[in-house]
CSV table of C-alpha atoms in Angstrom, one decimal:
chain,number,residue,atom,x,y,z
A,1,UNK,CA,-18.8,13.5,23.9
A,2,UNK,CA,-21.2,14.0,21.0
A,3,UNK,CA,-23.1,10.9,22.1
A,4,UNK,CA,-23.9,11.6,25.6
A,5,UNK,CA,-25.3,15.0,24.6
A,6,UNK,CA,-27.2,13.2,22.2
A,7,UNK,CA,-28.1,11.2,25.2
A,8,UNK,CA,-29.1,13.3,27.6
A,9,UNK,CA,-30.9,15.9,25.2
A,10,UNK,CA,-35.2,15.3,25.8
A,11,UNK,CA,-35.5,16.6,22.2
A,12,UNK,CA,-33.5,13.8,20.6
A,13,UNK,CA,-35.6,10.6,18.5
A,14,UNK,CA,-34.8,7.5,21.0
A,15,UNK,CA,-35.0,4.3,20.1
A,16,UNK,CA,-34.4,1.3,23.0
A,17,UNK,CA,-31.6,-0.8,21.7
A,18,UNK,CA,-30.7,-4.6,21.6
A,19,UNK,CA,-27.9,-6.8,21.1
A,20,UNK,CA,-27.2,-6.6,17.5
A,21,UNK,CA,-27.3,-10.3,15.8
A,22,UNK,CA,-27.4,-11.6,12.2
A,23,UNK,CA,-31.0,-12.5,13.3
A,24,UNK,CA,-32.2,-9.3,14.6
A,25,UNK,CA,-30.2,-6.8,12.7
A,26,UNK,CA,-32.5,-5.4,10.0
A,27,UNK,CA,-35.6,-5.5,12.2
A,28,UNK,CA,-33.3,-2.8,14.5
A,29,UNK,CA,-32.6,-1.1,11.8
A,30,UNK,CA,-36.2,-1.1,10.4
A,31,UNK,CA,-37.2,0.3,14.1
A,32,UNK,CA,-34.6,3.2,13.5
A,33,UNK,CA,-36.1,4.1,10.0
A,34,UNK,CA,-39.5,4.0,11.7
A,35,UNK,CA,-38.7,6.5,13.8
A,36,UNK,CA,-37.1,9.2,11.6
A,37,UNK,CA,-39.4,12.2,11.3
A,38,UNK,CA,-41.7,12.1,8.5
A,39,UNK,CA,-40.2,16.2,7.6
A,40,UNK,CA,-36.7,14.6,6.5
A,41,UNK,CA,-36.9,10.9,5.3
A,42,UNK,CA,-36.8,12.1,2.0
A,43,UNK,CA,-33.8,14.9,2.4
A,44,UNK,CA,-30.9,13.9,-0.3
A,45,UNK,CA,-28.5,14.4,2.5
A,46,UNK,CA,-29.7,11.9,4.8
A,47,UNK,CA,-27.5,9.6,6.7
A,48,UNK,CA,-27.2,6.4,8.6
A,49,UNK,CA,-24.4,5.7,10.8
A,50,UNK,CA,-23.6,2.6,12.4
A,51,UNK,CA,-21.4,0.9,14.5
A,52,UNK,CA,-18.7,-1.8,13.4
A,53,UNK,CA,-20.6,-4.6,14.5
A,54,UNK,CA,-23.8,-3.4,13.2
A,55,UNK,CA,-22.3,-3.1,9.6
A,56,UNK,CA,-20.9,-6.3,10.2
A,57,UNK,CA,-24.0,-8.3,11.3
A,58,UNK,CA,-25.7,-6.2,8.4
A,59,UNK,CA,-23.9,-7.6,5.6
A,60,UNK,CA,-23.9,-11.2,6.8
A,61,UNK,CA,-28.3,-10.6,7.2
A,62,UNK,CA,-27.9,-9.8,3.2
A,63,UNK,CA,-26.0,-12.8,2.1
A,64,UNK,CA,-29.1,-14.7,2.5
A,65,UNK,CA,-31.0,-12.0,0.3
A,66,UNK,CA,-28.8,-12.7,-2.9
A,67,UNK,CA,-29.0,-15.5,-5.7
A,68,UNK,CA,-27.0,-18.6,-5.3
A,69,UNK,CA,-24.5,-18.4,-7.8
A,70,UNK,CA,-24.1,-14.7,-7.3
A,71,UNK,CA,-21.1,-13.7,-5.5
A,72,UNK,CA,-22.1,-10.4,-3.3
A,73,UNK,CA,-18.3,-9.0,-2.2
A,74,UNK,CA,-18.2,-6.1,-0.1
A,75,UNK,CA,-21.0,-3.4,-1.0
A,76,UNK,CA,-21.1,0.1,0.1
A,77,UNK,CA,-24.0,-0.1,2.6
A,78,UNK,CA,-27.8,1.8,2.6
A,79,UNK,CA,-31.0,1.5,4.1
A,80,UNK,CA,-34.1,1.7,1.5
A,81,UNK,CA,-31.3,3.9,-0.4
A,82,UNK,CA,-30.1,5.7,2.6
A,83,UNK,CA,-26.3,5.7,2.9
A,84,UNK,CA,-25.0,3.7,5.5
A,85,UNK,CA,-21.8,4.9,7.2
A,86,UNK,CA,-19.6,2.9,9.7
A,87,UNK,CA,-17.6,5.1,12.0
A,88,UNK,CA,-15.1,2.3,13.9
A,89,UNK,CA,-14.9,4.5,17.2
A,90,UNK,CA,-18.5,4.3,18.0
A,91,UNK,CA,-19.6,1.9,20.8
A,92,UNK,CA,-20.9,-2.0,19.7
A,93,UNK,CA,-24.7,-1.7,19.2
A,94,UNK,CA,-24.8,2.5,18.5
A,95,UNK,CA,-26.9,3.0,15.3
A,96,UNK,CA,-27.6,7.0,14.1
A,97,UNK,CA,-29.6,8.4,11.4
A,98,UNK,CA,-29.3,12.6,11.0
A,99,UNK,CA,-29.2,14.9,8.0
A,100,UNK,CA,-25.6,15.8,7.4
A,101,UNK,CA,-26.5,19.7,7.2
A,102,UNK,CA,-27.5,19.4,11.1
A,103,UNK,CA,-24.2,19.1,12.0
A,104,UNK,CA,-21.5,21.8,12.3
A,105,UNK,CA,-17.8,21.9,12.5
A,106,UNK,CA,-16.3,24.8,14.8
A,107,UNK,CA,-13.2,26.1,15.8
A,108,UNK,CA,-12.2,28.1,18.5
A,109,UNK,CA,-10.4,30.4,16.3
A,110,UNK,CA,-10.7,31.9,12.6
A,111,UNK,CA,-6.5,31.0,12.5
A,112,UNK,CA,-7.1,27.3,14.2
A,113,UNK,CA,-6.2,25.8,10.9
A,114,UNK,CA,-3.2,28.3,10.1
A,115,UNK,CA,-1.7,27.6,13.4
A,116,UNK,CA,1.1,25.4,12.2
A,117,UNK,CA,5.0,25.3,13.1
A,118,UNK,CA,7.5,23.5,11.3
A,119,UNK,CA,10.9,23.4,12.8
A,120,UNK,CA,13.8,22.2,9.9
A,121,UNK,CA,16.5,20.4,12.7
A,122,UNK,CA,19.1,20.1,10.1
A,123,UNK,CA,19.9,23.6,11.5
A,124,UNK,CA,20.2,22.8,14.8
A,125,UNK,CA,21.4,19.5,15.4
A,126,UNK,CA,21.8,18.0,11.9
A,127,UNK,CA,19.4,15.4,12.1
A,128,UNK,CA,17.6,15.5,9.1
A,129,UNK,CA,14.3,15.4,10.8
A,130,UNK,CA,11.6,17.9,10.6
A,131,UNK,CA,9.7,18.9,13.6
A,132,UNK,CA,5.8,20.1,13.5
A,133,UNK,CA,3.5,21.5,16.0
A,134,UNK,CA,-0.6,22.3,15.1
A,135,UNK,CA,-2.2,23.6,18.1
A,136,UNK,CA,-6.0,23.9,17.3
A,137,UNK,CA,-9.2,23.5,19.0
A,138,UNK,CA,-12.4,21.9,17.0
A,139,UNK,CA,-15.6,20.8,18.3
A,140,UNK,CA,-18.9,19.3,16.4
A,141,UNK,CA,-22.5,20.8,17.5
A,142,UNK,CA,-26.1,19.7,15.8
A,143,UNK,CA,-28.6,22.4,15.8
A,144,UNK,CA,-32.1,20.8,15.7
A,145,UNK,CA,-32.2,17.4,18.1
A,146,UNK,CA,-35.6,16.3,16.9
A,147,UNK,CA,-34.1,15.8,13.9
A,148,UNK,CA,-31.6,12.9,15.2
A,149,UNK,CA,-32.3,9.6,16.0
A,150,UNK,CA,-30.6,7.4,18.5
A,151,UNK,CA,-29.8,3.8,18.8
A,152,UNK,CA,-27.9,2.9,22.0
């Protein structure tokens, strides 16, 4: 997948990960932001995205930060007002940072979208059910690796 590409491409920013604790968490983080090339820390469409335990361990490091009698709730998440994203299928520990307008979507077809059957089985066998079918390809590509940085 997207991740082992990532992996295996010299070009890409790596930084050695750890076991994400409550303790540790926003010196890993820090250690991410210190590696994001000086030519797009500033771009507006900047991005961090982290893993479900990182997020998790993120929020409880923060608690700590807040004034007793405050009560915190859940917060949308950033980095020195970088937006912090959790995606829930990446691995425990996996931490990126990218500008949003390196990545593409692609299809393997201008009609992949349009591709869509729908079958009315009333007709047939008077079921009452309807029946759909999307056949489509779609694959995500970044264009400029030194322009990614990778926690895992």
């Amino acid at each position: 997948g997207l991740l082992g590409k990532l992996a295996a491409d010299p070009n890409t920013v790596k930084v050695t990960s750890a076991t994400i604790t409550k303790t540790n968490v926003q010196v890993e983080i820090e250690k991410v932001y210190d590696a994001i090339p000086d030519a797009i820390v500033d771009e507006s469409d900047l991005i961090f995205v982290v893993s479900n335990n990182v997020a998790k361990k993120y929020k409880q490091s923060q608690i700590g930060n807040y004034i007793t009698g405050s009560a915190p709730g859940d917060k949308e998440l950033d980095y020195l007002g970088i937006p912090m994203v959790t995606l829930n299928y990446l691995p425990a520990n996996t931490m990126l940072v990218y500008k949003v307008s390196n990545f593409a979507l692609g299809t393997g077809l201008q009609a992949d979208f349009n591709n869509v059957s729908v079958v009315d089985m009333d007709d047939t066998d008077l079921s009452s059910n309807i029946r759909t079918r999307i056949v489509f390809s779609i694959g995500v590509e970044y264009n400029n690796a030194a322009e990614v940085v990778l926690y895992k």
